[in-house]
Tab-separated table of C-alpha atoms in Angstrom:
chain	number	residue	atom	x	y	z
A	793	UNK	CA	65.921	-25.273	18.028
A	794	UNK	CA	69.204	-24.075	19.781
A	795	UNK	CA	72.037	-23.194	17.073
A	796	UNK	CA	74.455	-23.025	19.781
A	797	UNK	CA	77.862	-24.180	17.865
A	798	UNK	CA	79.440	-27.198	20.266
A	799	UNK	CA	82.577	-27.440	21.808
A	800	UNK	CA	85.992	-27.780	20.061
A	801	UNK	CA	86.559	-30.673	22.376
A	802	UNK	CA	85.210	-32.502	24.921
A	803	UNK	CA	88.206	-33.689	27.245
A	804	UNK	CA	87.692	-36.845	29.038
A	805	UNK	CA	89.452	-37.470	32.393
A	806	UNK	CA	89.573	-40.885	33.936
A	807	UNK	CA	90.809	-40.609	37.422
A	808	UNK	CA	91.292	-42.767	40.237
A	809	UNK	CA	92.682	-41.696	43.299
A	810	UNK	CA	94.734	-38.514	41.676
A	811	UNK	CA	94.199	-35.913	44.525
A	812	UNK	CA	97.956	-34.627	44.138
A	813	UNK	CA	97.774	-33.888	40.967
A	814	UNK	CA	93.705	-33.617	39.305
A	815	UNK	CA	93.356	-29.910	40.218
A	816	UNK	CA	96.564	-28.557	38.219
A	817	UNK	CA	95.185	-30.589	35.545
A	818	UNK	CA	91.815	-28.866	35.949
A	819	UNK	CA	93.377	-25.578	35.774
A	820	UNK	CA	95.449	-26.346	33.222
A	821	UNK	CA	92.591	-27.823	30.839
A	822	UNK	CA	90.244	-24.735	31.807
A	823	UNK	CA	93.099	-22.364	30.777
A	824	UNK	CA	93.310	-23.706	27.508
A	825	UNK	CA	92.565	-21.202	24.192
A	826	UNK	CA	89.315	-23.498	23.109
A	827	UNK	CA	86.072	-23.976	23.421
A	828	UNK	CA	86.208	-27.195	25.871
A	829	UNK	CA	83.863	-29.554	27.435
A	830	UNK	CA	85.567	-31.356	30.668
A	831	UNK	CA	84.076	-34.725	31.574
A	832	UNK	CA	85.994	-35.754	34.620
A	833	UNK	CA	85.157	-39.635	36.003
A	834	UNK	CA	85.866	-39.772	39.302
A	835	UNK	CA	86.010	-43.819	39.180
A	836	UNK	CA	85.867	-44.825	42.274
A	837	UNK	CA	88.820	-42.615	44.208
A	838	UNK	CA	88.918	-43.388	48.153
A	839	UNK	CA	91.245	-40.302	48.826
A	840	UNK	CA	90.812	-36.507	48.147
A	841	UNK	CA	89.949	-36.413	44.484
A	842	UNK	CA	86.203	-35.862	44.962
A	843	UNK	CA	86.399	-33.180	47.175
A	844	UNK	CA	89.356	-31.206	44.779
A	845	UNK	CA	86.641	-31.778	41.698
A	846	UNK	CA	83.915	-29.924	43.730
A	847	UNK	CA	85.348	-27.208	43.889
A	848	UNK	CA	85.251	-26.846	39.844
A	849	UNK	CA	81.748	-28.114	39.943
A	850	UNK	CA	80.518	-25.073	37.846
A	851	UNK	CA	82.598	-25.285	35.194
A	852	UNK	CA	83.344	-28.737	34.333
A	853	UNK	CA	81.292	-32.205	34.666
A	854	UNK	CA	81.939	-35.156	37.436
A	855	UNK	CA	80.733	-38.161	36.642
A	856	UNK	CA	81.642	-40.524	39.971
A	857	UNK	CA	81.612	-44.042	40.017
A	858	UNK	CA	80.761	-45.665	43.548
A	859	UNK	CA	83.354	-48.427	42.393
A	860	UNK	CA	86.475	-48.467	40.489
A	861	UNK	CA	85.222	-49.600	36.899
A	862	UNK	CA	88.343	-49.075	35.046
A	863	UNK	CA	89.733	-46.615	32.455
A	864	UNK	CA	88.117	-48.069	29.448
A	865	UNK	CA	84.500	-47.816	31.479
A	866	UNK	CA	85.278	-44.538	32.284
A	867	UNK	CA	86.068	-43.327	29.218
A	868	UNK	CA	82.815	-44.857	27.883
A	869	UNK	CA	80.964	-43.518	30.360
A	870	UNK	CA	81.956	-39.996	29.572
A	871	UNK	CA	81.614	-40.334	25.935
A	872	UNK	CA	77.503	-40.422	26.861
A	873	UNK	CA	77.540	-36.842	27.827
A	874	UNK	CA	80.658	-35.729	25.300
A	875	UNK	CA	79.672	-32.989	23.141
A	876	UNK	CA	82.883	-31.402	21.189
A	877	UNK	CA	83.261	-32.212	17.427
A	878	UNK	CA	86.620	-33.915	18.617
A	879	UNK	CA	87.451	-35.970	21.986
A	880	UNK	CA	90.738	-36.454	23.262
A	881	UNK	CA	91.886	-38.338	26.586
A	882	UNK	CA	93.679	-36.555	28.960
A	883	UNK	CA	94.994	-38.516	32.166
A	884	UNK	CA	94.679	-37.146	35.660
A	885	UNK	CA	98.567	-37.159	36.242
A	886	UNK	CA	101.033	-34.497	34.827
A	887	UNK	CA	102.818	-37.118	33.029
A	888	UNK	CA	100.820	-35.363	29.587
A	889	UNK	CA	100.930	-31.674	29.869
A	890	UNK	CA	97.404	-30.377	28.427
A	891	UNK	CA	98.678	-27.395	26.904
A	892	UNK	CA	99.611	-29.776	24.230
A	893	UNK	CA	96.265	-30.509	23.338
A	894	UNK	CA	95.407	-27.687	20.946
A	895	UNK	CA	98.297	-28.263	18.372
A	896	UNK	CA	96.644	-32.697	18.872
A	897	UNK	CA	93.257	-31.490	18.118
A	898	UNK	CA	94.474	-28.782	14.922
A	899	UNK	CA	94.558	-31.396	12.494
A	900	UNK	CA	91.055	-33.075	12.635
A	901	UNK	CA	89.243	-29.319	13.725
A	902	UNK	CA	90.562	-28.306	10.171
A	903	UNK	CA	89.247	-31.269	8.943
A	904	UNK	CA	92.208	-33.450	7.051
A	905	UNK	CA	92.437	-36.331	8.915
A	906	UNK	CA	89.508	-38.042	11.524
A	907	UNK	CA	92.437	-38.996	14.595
A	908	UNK	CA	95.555	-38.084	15.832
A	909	UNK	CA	97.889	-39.250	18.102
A	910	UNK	CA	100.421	-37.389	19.910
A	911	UNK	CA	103.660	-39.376	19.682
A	912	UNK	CA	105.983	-39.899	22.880
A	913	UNK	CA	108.511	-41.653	20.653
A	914	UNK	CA	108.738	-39.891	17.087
A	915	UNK	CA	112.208	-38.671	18.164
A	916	UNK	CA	112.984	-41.991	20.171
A	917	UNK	CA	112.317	-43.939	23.351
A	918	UNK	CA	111.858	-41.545	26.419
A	919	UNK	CA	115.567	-42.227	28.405
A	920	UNK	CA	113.227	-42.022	31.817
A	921	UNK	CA	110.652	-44.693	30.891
A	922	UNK	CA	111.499	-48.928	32.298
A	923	UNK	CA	113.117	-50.552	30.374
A	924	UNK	CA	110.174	-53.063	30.173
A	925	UNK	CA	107.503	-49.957	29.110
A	926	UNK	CA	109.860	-49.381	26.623
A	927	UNK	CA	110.108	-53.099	25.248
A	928	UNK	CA	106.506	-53.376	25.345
A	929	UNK	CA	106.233	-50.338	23.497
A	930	UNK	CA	108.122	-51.522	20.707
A	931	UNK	CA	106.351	-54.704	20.335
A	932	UNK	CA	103.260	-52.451	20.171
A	933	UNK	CA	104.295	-50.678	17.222
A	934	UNK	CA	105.310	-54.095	15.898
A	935	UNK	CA	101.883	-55.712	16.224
A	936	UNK	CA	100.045	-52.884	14.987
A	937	UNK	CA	102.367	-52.836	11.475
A	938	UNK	CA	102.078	-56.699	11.206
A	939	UNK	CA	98.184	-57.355	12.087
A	940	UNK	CA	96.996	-54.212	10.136
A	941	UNK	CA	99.893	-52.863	8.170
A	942	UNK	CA	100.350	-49.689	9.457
A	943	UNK	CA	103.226	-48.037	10.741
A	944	UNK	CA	103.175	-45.762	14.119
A	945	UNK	CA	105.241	-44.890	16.497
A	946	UNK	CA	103.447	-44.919	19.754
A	947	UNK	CA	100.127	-47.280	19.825
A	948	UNK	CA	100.023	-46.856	23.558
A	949	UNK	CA	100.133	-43.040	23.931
A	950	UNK	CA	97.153	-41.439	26.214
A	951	UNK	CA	96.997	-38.617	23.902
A	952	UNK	CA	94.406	-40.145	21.610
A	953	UNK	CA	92.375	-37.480	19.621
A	954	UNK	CA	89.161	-38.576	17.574
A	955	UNK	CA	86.344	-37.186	16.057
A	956	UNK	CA	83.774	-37.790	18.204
A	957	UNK	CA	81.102	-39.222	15.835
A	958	UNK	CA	83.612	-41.668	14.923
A	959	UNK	CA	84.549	-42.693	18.485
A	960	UNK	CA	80.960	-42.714	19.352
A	961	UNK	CA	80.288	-45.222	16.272
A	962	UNK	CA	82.872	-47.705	17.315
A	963	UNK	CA	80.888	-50.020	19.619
A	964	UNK	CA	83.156	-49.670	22.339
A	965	UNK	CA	83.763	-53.000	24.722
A	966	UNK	CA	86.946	-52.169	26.452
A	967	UNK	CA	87.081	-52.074	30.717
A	968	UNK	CA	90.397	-51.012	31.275
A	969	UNK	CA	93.740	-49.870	29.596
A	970	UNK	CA	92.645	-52.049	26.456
A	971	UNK	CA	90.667	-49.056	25.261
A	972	UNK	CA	94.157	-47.644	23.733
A	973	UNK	CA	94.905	-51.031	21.231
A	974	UNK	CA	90.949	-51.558	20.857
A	975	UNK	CA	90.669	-48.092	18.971
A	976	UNK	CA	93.915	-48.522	17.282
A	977	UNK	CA	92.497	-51.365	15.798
A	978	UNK	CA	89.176	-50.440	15.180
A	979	UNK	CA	90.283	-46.812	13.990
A	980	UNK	CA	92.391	-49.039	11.213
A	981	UNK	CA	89.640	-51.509	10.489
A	982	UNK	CA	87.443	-48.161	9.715
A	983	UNK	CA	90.010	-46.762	7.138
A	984	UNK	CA	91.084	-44.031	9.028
A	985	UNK	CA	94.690	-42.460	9.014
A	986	UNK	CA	96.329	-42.408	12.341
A	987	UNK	CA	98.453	-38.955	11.892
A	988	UNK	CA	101.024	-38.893	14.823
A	989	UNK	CA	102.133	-35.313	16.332
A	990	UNK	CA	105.157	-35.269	18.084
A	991	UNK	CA	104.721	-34.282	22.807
A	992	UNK	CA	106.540	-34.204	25.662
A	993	UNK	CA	105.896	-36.690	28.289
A	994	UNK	CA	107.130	-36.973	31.525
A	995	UNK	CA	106.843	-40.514	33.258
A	996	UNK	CA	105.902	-41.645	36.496
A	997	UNK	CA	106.442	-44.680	38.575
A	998	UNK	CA	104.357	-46.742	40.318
A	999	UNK	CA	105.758	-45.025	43.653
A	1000	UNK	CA	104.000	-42.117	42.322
A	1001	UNK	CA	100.982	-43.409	41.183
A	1002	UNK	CA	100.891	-44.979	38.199
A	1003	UNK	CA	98.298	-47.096	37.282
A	1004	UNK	CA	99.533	-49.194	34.282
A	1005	UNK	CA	102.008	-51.735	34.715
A	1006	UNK	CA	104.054	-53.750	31.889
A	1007	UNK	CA	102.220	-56.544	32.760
A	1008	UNK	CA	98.721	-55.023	31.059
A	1009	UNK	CA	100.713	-55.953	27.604
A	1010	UNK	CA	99.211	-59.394	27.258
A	1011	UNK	CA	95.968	-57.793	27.426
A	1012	UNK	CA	96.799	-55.080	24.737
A	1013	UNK	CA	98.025	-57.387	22.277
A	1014	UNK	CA	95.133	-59.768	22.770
A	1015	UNK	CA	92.918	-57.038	21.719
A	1016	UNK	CA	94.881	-55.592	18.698
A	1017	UNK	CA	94.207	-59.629	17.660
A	1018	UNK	CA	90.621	-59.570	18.427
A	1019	UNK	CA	89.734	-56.771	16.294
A	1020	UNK	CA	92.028	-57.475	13.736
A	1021	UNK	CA	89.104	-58.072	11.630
A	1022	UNK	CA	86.556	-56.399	13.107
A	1023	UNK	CA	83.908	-54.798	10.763
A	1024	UNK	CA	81.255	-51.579	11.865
């Protein structure tokens, strides 16, 4: 039997059609000062973004979907393979910059709390972000202190660190950007404390890629209502 200690963290990377930007991530993840497990799904690109990944085929993993499946599939996907004791999403744009992740993952690696998520708002709404992301945002927050009674800043945030027996025990369902309210909830509905950690984030518009739209928000609040009272 191997006693090989795992990773600090498997990173998951959803990405669809990213090629300007997925290989600084890459070498921005693989320069980080941990012990890392890279799960990359390549879900479904039609431009460069498979060929970019190849090229770190040794030291990461590619998963590639045919077909576009959607962020929450991909991040389910990946969390078959996912190793670490703690998983934390990274997206394939620069709007998160990874060198963040080690002070996101600190808290649950030293083992006082089981998720934490890294706040773009703790010191107030980003001045670059729509004005409709931002309203959305705050009705967010909102929802999550009314339907569960918890207060956080930033429900919404990609940076979304777990312990990744927990994450794995949640019974995932979620296709697309409802992943992010659908463990909220369920994170809640287990007991856990949400710590937030303050980042930096950097938005992009849909010009420049952006996948996510202010018109997801139905969605997201349909599923903080769903599992409102969900039970393991």
């Amino acid at each position: 039997m191997s006693d090989a200690r795992p990773p600090d963290v498997s990173i998951i990377v959803p990405a669809l059609n990213e090629a300007a930007t997925i290989g600084e991530v890459i070498t921005r993840l693989l320069a980080l000062p941990l012990s890392t497990q890279i799960v990359v799904v390549n879900d479904g690109s039609r431009d460069k973004t498979g060929d970019i990944l190849a090229e770190f085929a040794d030291r990461i993993t590619v998963i590639t979907n045919p077909e576009p499946g959607g962020k929450g599939m991909a991040i389910r996907t990946a969390l078959k393979v996912a190793t670490g004791e703690v998983v934390v999403i990274q997206d394939a744009d620069l709007e998160y910059d990874p060198a963040q992740i080690p002070s996101l993952i600190e808290p649950i690696l030293a083992g006082t709390v089981n998720v934490v998520y890294g706040s773009r708002f703790m010191h107030g709404l980003h001045p670059g972000m729509a004005l409709p992301n931002k309203l959305v945002n705050l009705m967010l927050r909102g929802a999550v202190r009314l339907l569960f009674g918890t207060r956080i800043t930033d429900e919404a945030t990609c940076y979304k660190a777990l312990r990744r027996e927990l994450l794995q025990s949640m019974d995932l369902q979620c296709h697309r950007f409802e992943f992010c309210p659908e463990v909220t909830a369920k994170a809640l509905r287990l007991g856990e404390t949400i710590r937030e950690v303050p980042i930096t984030y950097e938005p992009r518009n849909l010009k420049a890629g952006k996948k996510i739209r202010w018109t997801d928000a139905p969605e997201a609040f349909a599923t903080l209502w769903k599992y409102r009272k969900w039970r393991k």
